Amino acid sequence: GDILDRNGMTLATSVKVYNVILDPKVMLSDSKYLEPTIKALTECFGYDENTLRTLINENKSKSYIVYDKKLSYETIEPFINLSNDTKNNPNIKGVWFETEYERKYPYSGLACSVIGFTAAGNVGTWGIEEYYNERLNGVDGREYGYVNSDNIMEKVTKPAEDGYSVISTLDLNVQTIVEKYIKQWKEEYNPDNIGVIIMNPQNGEIYAMATDVTYDLNNPRDLSAMYA
């Protein structure tokens, strides 16, 4: 689910990304598969041909190697188009794409101390992301089966469930103004700490909340800016 401000502006969202999966066992199952597949990978992604060959030959019996991660659909689309054109490219085999979701924050560090961020597996860390983690996260779908007493495969499908979006009381414009003047005040007076809250006293809704310590929610592990 998304995290929105009070006016529906997106503060956090999940974007589908793709991992490149190699299947050396399939590529080497027929001599006509390897060369066209390597050529397509090098042309579409710019991968090093020698590195690919070495990896494939050293893992001949494997069917699952994660070769690249978190690519956009635009990046993998040329390869998909090539491999789907079976009339002209019938021998591109042994490559597929695994989908996952990556959390994105359109306004970078804005309201970082309130929104929080996610760790691997969309586990909320700090702020709204952590507090509403169970509501924001959906449930993965699955399909499995078993053989009954008549030796017939019974399939069970559990559909995926979307997570809920959370509408906060934050106002993107008010938050932006607050952070602008916190930065200005810090540069002029160099205080030890700054904290600002703007609240509606009639109902307790928080329109903005910020400190002078900020970080990029899209790269929360990088703290170099704090020590520059």
PDB file of C-alpha atoms in Angstrom:
ATOM      1  CA  GLY A   1       0.000   0.000   0.000  1.00  0.00           C
ATOM      2  CA  ASP A   2       0.960   3.614  -0.485  1.00  0.00           C
ATOM      3  CA  ILE A   3       1.504   6.263   2.157  1.00  0.00           C
ATOM      4  CA  LEU A   4      -0.277   9.484   1.215  1.00  0.00           C
ATOM      5  CA  ASP A   5      -0.518  12.975   2.618  1.00  0.00           C
ATOM      6  CA  ARG A   6      -3.901  14.476   3.550  1.00  0.00           C
ATOM      7  CA  ASN A   7      -4.429  15.691  -0.037  1.00  0.00           C
ATOM      8  CA  GLY A   8      -3.637  12.374  -1.684  1.00  0.00           C
ATOM      9  CA  MET A   9      -0.020  13.128  -2.637  1.00  0.00           C
ATOM     10  CA  THR A  10       2.105   9.975  -2.654  1.00  0.00           C
ATOM     11  CA  LEU A  11       4.841   9.937  -0.004  1.00  0.00           C
ATOM     12  CA  ALA A  12       5.750   6.252  -0.370  1.00  0.00           C
ATOM     13  CA  THR A  13       4.850   3.628  -2.957  1.00  0.00           C
ATOM     14  CA  SER A  14       5.970   0.222  -4.202  1.00  0.00           C
ATOM     15  CA  VAL A  15       7.330  -0.249  -7.724  1.00  0.00           C
ATOM     16  CA  LYS A  16       7.584  -3.593  -9.482  1.00  0.00           C
ATOM     17  CA  VAL A  17      11.179  -4.515 -10.361  1.00  0.00           C
ATOM     18  CA  TYR A  18      12.704  -7.561 -12.020  1.00  0.00           C
ATOM     19  CA  ASN A  19      15.606  -9.892 -11.243  1.00  0.00           C
ATOM     20  CA  VAL A  20      17.428 -11.608 -14.110  1.00  0.00           C
ATOM     21  CA  ILE A  21      17.463 -15.378 -13.515  1.00  0.00           C
ATOM     22  CA  LEU A  22      19.781 -17.641 -15.486  1.00  0.00           C
ATOM     23  CA  ASP A  23      19.158 -21.361 -16.022  1.00  0.00           C
ATOM     24  CA  PRO A  24      22.467 -22.885 -17.204  1.00  0.00           C
ATOM     25  CA  LYS A  25      20.954 -26.361 -17.266  1.00  0.00           C
ATOM     26  CA  VAL A  26      18.480 -25.321 -19.951  1.00  0.00           C
ATOM     27  CA  MET A  27      21.017 -23.254 -21.888  1.00  0.00           C
ATOM     28  CA  LEU A  28      23.348 -26.261 -22.126  1.00  0.00           C
ATOM     29  CA  SER A  29      20.596 -28.814 -22.791  1.00  0.00           C
ATOM     30  CA  ASP A  30      21.004 -28.248 -26.524  1.00  0.00           C
ATOM     31  CA  SER A  31      24.055 -26.903 -28.338  1.00  0.00           C
ATOM     32  CA  LYS A  32      21.955 -24.452 -30.336  1.00  0.00           C
ATOM     33  CA  TYR A  33      20.732 -22.526 -27.274  1.00  0.00           C
ATOM     34  CA  LEU A  34      23.896 -21.112 -25.688  1.00  0.00           C
ATOM     35  CA  GLU A  35      25.222 -18.732 -28.343  1.00  0.00           C
ATOM     36  CA  PRO A  36      21.933 -16.951 -29.199  1.00  0.00           C
ATOM     37  CA  THR A  37      21.133 -16.560 -25.502  1.00  0.00           C
ATOM     38  CA  ILE A  38      24.510 -15.082 -24.596  1.00  0.00           C
ATOM     39  CA  LYS A  39      24.333 -12.762 -27.600  1.00  0.00           C
ATOM     40  CA  ALA A  40      20.887 -11.515 -26.548  1.00  0.00           C
ATOM     41  CA  LEU A  41      22.051 -10.923 -22.963  1.00  0.00           C
ATOM     42  CA  THR A  42      25.118  -8.960 -24.023  1.00  0.00           C
ATOM     43  CA  GLU A  43      23.236  -6.871 -26.579  1.00  0.00           C
ATOM     44  CA  CYS A  44      20.237  -6.055 -24.377  1.00  0.00           C
ATOM     45  CA  PHE A  45      21.941  -5.601 -21.018  1.00  0.00           C
ATOM     46  CA  GLY A  46      25.587  -4.941 -21.842  1.00  0.00           C
ATOM     47  CA  TYR A  47      26.777  -7.895 -19.765  1.00  0.00           C
ATOM     48  CA  ASP A  48      30.318  -9.156 -20.236  1.00  0.00           C
ATOM     49  CA  GLU A  49      30.313 -12.187 -22.519  1.00  0.00           C
ATOM     50  CA  ASN A  50      33.290 -13.924 -20.899  1.00  0.00           C
ATOM     51  CA  THR A  51      31.814 -13.530 -17.416  1.00  0.00           C
ATOM     52  CA  LEU A  52      28.555 -15.082 -18.601  1.00  0.00           C
ATOM     53  CA  ARG A  53      30.299 -18.022 -20.249  1.00  0.00           C
ATOM     54  CA  THR A  54      32.396 -18.744 -17.183  1.00  0.00           C
ATOM     55  CA  LEU A  55      29.408 -18.595 -14.863  1.00  0.00           C
ATOM     56  CA  ILE A  56      27.287 -20.841 -17.076  1.00  0.00           C
ATOM     57  CA  ASN A  57      30.012 -23.442 -17.569  1.00  0.00           C
ATOM     58  CA  GLU A  58      30.811 -23.535 -13.848  1.00  0.00           C
ATOM     59  CA  ASN A  59      27.162 -24.118 -12.956  1.00  0.00           C
ATOM     60  CA  LYS A  60      26.022 -26.589 -15.609  1.00  0.00           C
ATOM     61  CA  SER A  61      23.598 -28.433 -13.355  1.00  0.00           C
ATOM     62  CA  LYS A  62      21.967 -25.382 -11.796  1.00  0.00           C
ATOM     63  CA  SER A  63      18.591 -23.985 -12.827  1.00  0.00           C
ATOM     64  CA  TYR A  64      18.442 -20.849 -10.707  1.00  0.00           C
ATOM     65  CA  ILE A  65      21.113 -18.145 -10.621  1.00  0.00           C
ATOM     66  CA  VAL A  66      20.209 -14.554  -9.777  1.00  0.00           C
ATOM     67  CA  TYR A  67      22.437 -12.603 -12.153  1.00  0.00           C
ATOM     68  CA  ASP A  68      21.045  -9.070 -11.833  1.00  0.00           C
ATOM     69  CA  LYS A  69      18.567  -7.379  -9.513  1.00  0.00           C
ATOM     70  CA  LYS A  70      15.927  -4.682  -9.391  1.00  0.00           C
ATOM     71  CA  LEU A  71      15.720  -3.754 -13.060  1.00  0.00           C
ATOM     72  CA  SER A  72      12.839  -1.732 -14.456  1.00  0.00           C
ATOM     73  CA  TYR A  73      10.501  -3.167 -17.067  1.00  0.00           C
ATOM     74  CA  GLU A  74      11.910  -0.685 -19.603  1.00  0.00           C
ATOM     75  CA  THR A  75      15.340  -2.238 -19.059  1.00  0.00           C
ATOM     76  CA  ILE A  76      14.247  -5.833 -19.610  1.00  0.00           C
ATOM     77  CA  GLU A  77      11.712  -5.105 -22.364  1.00  0.00           C
ATOM     78  CA  PRO A  78      14.181  -5.378 -25.308  1.00  0.00           C
ATOM     79  CA  PHE A  79      15.190  -8.860 -24.178  1.00  0.00           C
ATOM     80  CA  ILE A  80      11.571  -9.908 -23.703  1.00  0.00           C
ATOM     81  CA  ASN A  81      10.723  -8.715 -27.199  1.00  0.00           C
ATOM     82  CA  LEU A  82      13.642 -10.665 -28.650  1.00  0.00           C
ATOM     83  CA  SER A  83      12.817 -13.900 -26.853  1.00  0.00           C
ATOM     84  CA  ASN A  84       9.102 -13.609 -27.648  1.00  0.00           C
ATOM     85  CA  ASP A  85       9.900 -13.348 -31.346  1.00  0.00           C
ATOM     86  CA  THR A  86      10.209 -17.111 -31.679  1.00  0.00           C
ATOM     87  CA  LYS A  87      10.069 -16.954 -35.456  1.00  0.00           C
ATOM     88  CA  ASN A  88      13.363 -15.076 -35.702  1.00  0.00           C
ATOM     89  CA  ASN A  89      14.870 -16.041 -32.327  1.00  0.00           C
ATOM     90  CA  PRO A  90      13.717 -19.586 -31.516  1.00  0.00           C
ATOM     91  CA  ASN A  91      16.824 -20.537 -29.546  1.00  0.00           C
ATOM     92  CA  ILE A  92      16.962 -17.926 -26.774  1.00  0.00           C
ATOM     93  CA  LYS A  93      16.447 -20.185 -23.772  1.00  0.00           C
ATOM     94  CA  GLY A  94      17.274 -20.378 -20.084  1.00  0.00           C
ATOM     95  CA  VAL A  95      16.561 -16.795 -19.010  1.00  0.00           C
ATOM     96  CA  TRP A  96      13.536 -15.586 -17.094  1.00  0.00           C
ATOM     97  CA  PHE A  97      12.594 -12.724 -14.833  1.00  0.00           C
ATOM     98  CA  GLU A  98      11.580 -12.887 -11.206  1.00  0.00           C
ATOM     99  CA  THR A  99       9.363 -10.053  -9.982  1.00  0.00           C
ATOM    100  CA  GLU A 100       9.488  -8.260  -6.646  1.00  0.00           C
ATOM    101  CA  TYR A 101       8.602  -4.841  -5.312  1.00  0.00           C
ATOM    102  CA  GLU A 102      10.920  -2.033  -4.265  1.00  0.00           C
ATOM    103  CA  ARG A 103       9.818   0.766  -1.970  1.00  0.00           C
ATOM    104  CA  LYS A 104      10.209   4.240  -3.469  1.00  0.00           C
ATOM    105  CA  TYR A 105       9.908   7.671  -1.885  1.00  0.00           C
ATOM    106  CA  PRO A 106       9.170  10.362  -4.501  1.00  0.00           C
ATOM    107  CA  TYR A 107      10.278  13.238  -2.244  1.00  0.00           C
ATOM    108  CA  SER A 108      13.507  11.638  -1.078  1.00  0.00           C
ATOM    109  CA  GLY A 109      14.167  12.801   2.491  1.00  0.00           C
ATOM    110  CA  LEU A 110      10.986  14.817   3.023  1.00  0.00           C
ATOM    111  CA  ALA A 111       9.325  13.873   6.334  1.00  0.00           C
ATOM    112  CA  CYS A 112      11.873  11.079   6.726  1.00  0.00           C
ATOM    113  CA  SER A 113      11.555  10.973  10.515  1.00  0.00           C
ATOM    114  CA  VAL A 114       7.788  10.485  10.208  1.00  0.00           C
ATOM    115  CA  ILE A 115       7.482   8.171   7.208  1.00  0.00           C
ATOM    116  CA  GLY A 116      10.311   5.760   7.990  1.00  0.00           C
ATOM    117  CA  PHE A 117      11.573   3.220   5.439  1.00  0.00           C
ATOM    118  CA  THR A 118      11.577  -0.497   4.708  1.00  0.00           C
ATOM    119  CA  ALA A 119      14.243  -3.153   4.982  1.00  0.00           C
ATOM    120  CA  ALA A 120      14.504  -6.302   2.855  1.00  0.00           C
ATOM    121  CA  GLY A 121      11.163  -7.992   2.340  1.00  0.00           C
ATOM    122  CA  ASN A 122       9.213  -4.754   2.839  1.00  0.00           C
ATOM    123  CA  VAL A 123       9.664  -4.837   6.598  1.00  0.00           C
ATOM    124  CA  GLY A 124       8.829  -1.406   7.950  1.00  0.00           C
ATOM    125  CA  THR A 125      11.542   0.383   9.895  1.00  0.00           C
ATOM    126  CA  TRP A 126      10.625   3.449  11.896  1.00  0.00           C
ATOM    127  CA  GLY A 127       7.679   5.794  11.523  1.00  0.00           C
ATOM    128  CA  ILE A 128       4.501   5.080   9.584  1.00  0.00           C
ATOM    129  CA  GLU A 129       6.187   2.275   7.649  1.00  0.00           C
ATOM    130  CA  GLU A 130       6.842   0.338  10.844  1.00  0.00           C
ATOM    131  CA  TYR A 131       3.680   1.185  12.773  1.00  0.00           C
ATOM    132  CA  TYR A 132       1.341   0.253   9.908  1.00  0.00           C
ATOM    133  CA  ASN A 133       3.556  -2.460   8.438  1.00  0.00           C
ATOM    134  CA  GLU A 134       0.945  -5.224   8.671  1.00  0.00           C
ATOM    135  CA  ARG A 135      -1.717  -3.093   6.989  1.00  0.00           C
ATOM    136  CA  LEU A 136       0.600  -1.791   4.248  1.00  0.00           C
ATOM    137  CA  ASN A 137       1.942  -5.220   3.346  1.00  0.00           C
ATOM    138  CA  GLY A 138      -0.275  -7.430   1.254  1.00  0.00           C
ATOM    139  CA  VAL A 139      -0.304 -11.223   1.258  1.00  0.00           C
ATOM    140  CA  ASP A 140       1.512 -13.187  -1.446  1.00  0.00           C
ATOM    141  CA  GLY A 141      -0.630 -15.501  -3.522  1.00  0.00           C
ATOM    142  CA  ARG A 142       0.302 -19.134  -3.913  1.00  0.00           C
ATOM    143  CA  GLU A 143      -0.693 -22.238  -5.798  1.00  0.00           C
ATOM    144  CA  TYR A 144       0.106 -25.707  -4.546  1.00  0.00           C
ATOM    145  CA  GLY A 145      -1.187 -29.215  -4.990  1.00  0.00           C
ATOM    146  CA  TYR A 146      -1.306 -32.702  -3.573  1.00  0.00           C
ATOM    147  CA  VAL A 147      -2.217 -36.139  -4.848  1.00  0.00           C
ATOM    148  CA  ASN A 148      -5.418 -37.543  -3.384  1.00  0.00           C
ATOM    149  CA  SER A 149      -6.274 -41.194  -2.672  1.00  0.00           C
ATOM    150  CA  ASP A 150      -7.319 -41.677  -6.304  1.00  0.00           C
ATOM    151  CA  ASN A 151      -3.885 -40.501  -7.472  1.00  0.00           C
ATOM    152  CA  ILE A 152      -5.385 -37.301  -8.872  1.00  0.00           C
ATOM    153  CA  MET A 153      -3.612 -34.001  -8.448  1.00  0.00           C
ATOM    154  CA  GLU A 154      -5.713 -31.564  -6.426  1.00  0.00           C
ATOM    155  CA  LYS A 155      -4.700 -27.917  -6.882  1.00  0.00           C
ATOM    156  CA  VAL A 156      -5.293 -25.247  -4.282  1.00  0.00           C
ATOM    157  CA  THR A 157      -4.978 -21.565  -5.203  1.00  0.00           C
ATOM    158  CA  LYS A 158      -4.717 -18.851  -2.596  1.00  0.00           C
ATOM    159  CA  PRO A 159      -5.160 -15.457  -4.283  1.00  0.00           C
ATOM    160  CA  ALA A 160      -2.871 -12.564  -3.450  1.00  0.00           C
ATOM    161  CA  GLU A 161      -4.230  -9.740  -1.325  1.00  0.00           C
ATOM    162  CA  ASP A 162      -3.246  -6.120  -1.821  1.00  0.00           C
ATOM    163  CA  GLY A 163      -2.048  -4.110   1.143  1.00  0.00           C
ATOM    164  CA  TYR A 164      -3.998  -1.101   2.365  1.00  0.00           C
ATOM    165  CA  SER A 165      -2.886   2.463   1.724  1.00  0.00           C
ATOM    166  CA  VAL A 166      -2.458   4.808   4.668  1.00  0.00           C
ATOM    167  CA  ILE A 167      -3.618   8.418   4.445  1.00  0.00           C
ATOM    168  CA  SER A 168      -1.641  10.488   6.936  1.00  0.00           C
ATOM    169  CA  THR A 169      -2.557  13.913   8.292  1.00  0.00           C
ATOM    170  CA  LEU A 170       0.680  15.363   6.909  1.00  0.00           C
ATOM    171  CA  ASP A 171       0.400  18.187   4.386  1.00  0.00           C
ATOM    172  CA  LEU A 172       3.123  17.966   1.750  1.00  0.00           C
ATOM    173  CA  ASN A 173       3.225  21.740   1.213  1.00  0.00           C
ATOM    174  CA  VAL A 174       3.367  22.585   4.921  1.00  0.00           C
ATOM    175  CA  GLN A 175       6.038  19.918   5.500  1.00  0.00           C
ATOM    176  CA  THR A 176       8.115  21.322   2.628  1.00  0.00           C
ATOM    177  CA  ILE A 177       7.932  24.853   4.048  1.00  0.00           C
ATOM    178  CA  VAL A 178       8.869  23.688   7.541  1.00  0.00           C
ATOM    179  CA  GLU A 179      11.915  21.783   6.314  1.00  0.00           C
ATOM    180  CA  LYS A 180      12.978  24.722   4.159  1.00  0.00           C
ATOM    181  CA  TYR A 181      13.085  27.071   7.129  1.00  0.00           C
ATOM    182  CA  ILE A 182      14.684  24.521   9.439  1.00  0.00           C
ATOM    183  CA  LYS A 183      17.555  24.282   6.964  1.00  0.00           C
ATOM    184  CA  GLN A 184      17.776  28.072   6.722  1.00  0.00           C
ATOM    185  CA  TRP A 185      17.752  28.514  10.521  1.00  0.00           C
ATOM    186  CA  LYS A 186      20.416  25.850  10.968  1.00  0.00           C
ATOM    187  CA  GLU A 187      22.734  27.540   8.460  1.00  0.00           C
ATOM    188  CA  GLU A 188      22.282  30.961  10.065  1.00  0.00           C
ATOM    189  CA  TYR A 189      22.458  30.077  13.757  1.00  0.00           C
ATOM    190  CA  ASN A 190      24.002  26.595  13.945  1.00  0.00           C
ATOM    191  CA  PRO A 191      21.846  25.336  16.848  1.00  0.00           C
ATOM    192  CA  ASP A 192      22.466  21.977  18.515  1.00  0.00           C
ATOM    193  CA  ASN A 193      18.992  20.664  17.708  1.00  0.00           C
ATOM    194  CA  ILE A 194      15.843  21.818  15.957  1.00  0.00           C
ATOM    195  CA  GLY A 195      12.394  20.268  16.140  1.00  0.00           C
ATOM    196  CA  VAL A 196       9.164  21.619  14.689  1.00  0.00           C
ATOM    197  CA  ILE A 197       5.603  20.330  14.905  1.00  0.00           C
ATOM    198  CA  ILE A 198       2.618  22.006  13.272  1.00  0.00           C
ATOM    199  CA  MET A 199      -0.649  20.707  14.694  1.00  0.00           C
ATOM    200  CA  ASN A 200      -4.315  21.502  14.380  1.00  0.00           C
ATOM    201  CA  PRO A 201      -5.192  22.280  18.017  1.00  0.00           C
ATOM    202  CA  GLN A 202      -8.846  21.448  17.408  1.00  0.00           C
ATOM    203  CA  ASN A 203      -8.285  17.758  16.666  1.00  0.00           C
ATOM    204  CA  GLY A 204      -4.585  16.994  17.148  1.00  0.00           C
ATOM    205  CA  GLU A 205      -3.871  16.330  13.459  1.00  0.00           C
ATOM    206  CA  ILE A 206      -0.184  16.746  12.612  1.00  0.00           C
ATOM    207  CA  TYR A 207       0.324  18.775   9.441  1.00  0.00           C
ATOM    208  CA  ALA A 208       4.124  18.761   9.616  1.00  0.00           C
ATOM    209  CA  MET A 209       6.804  17.259  11.835  1.00  0.00           C
ATOM    210  CA  ALA A 210      10.529  17.627  11.241  1.00  0.00           C
ATOM    211  CA  THR A 211      13.972  17.944  12.781  1.00  0.00           C
ATOM    212  CA  ASP A 212      17.277  19.190  11.423  1.00  0.00           C
ATOM    213  CA  VAL A 213      18.463  15.579  10.907  1.00  0.00           C
ATOM    214  CA  THR A 214      17.421  14.239   7.528  1.00  0.00           C
ATOM    215  CA  TYR A 215      18.389  11.370   5.241  1.00  0.00           C
ATOM    216  CA  ASP A 216      17.375   9.971   1.861  1.00  0.00           C
ATOM    217  CA  LEU A 217      14.582   7.443   2.347  1.00  0.00           C
ATOM    218  CA  ASN A 218      15.559   5.821  -0.965  1.00  0.00           C
ATOM    219  CA  ASN A 219      19.051   5.179   0.437  1.00  0.00           C
ATOM    220  CA  PRO A 220      18.654   5.223   4.231  1.00  0.00           C
ATOM    221  CA  ARG A 221      21.903   3.382   4.954  1.00  0.00           C
ATOM    222  CA  ASP A 222      23.993   6.194   3.462  1.00  0.00           C
ATOM    223  CA  LEU A 223      24.741   8.562   6.333  1.00  0.00           C
ATOM    224  CA  SER A 224      27.691  10.313   4.682  1.00  0.00           C
ATOM    225  CA  ALA A 225      25.787  13.623   4.502  1.00  0.00           C
ATOM    226  CA  MET A 226      25.644  13.761   8.303  1.00  0.00           C
ATOM    227  CA  TYR A 227      29.412  13.608   8.586  1.00  0.00           C
ATOM    228  CA  ALA A 228      30.353  15.807   5.650  1.00  0.00           C
TER     229      ALA A 228
END
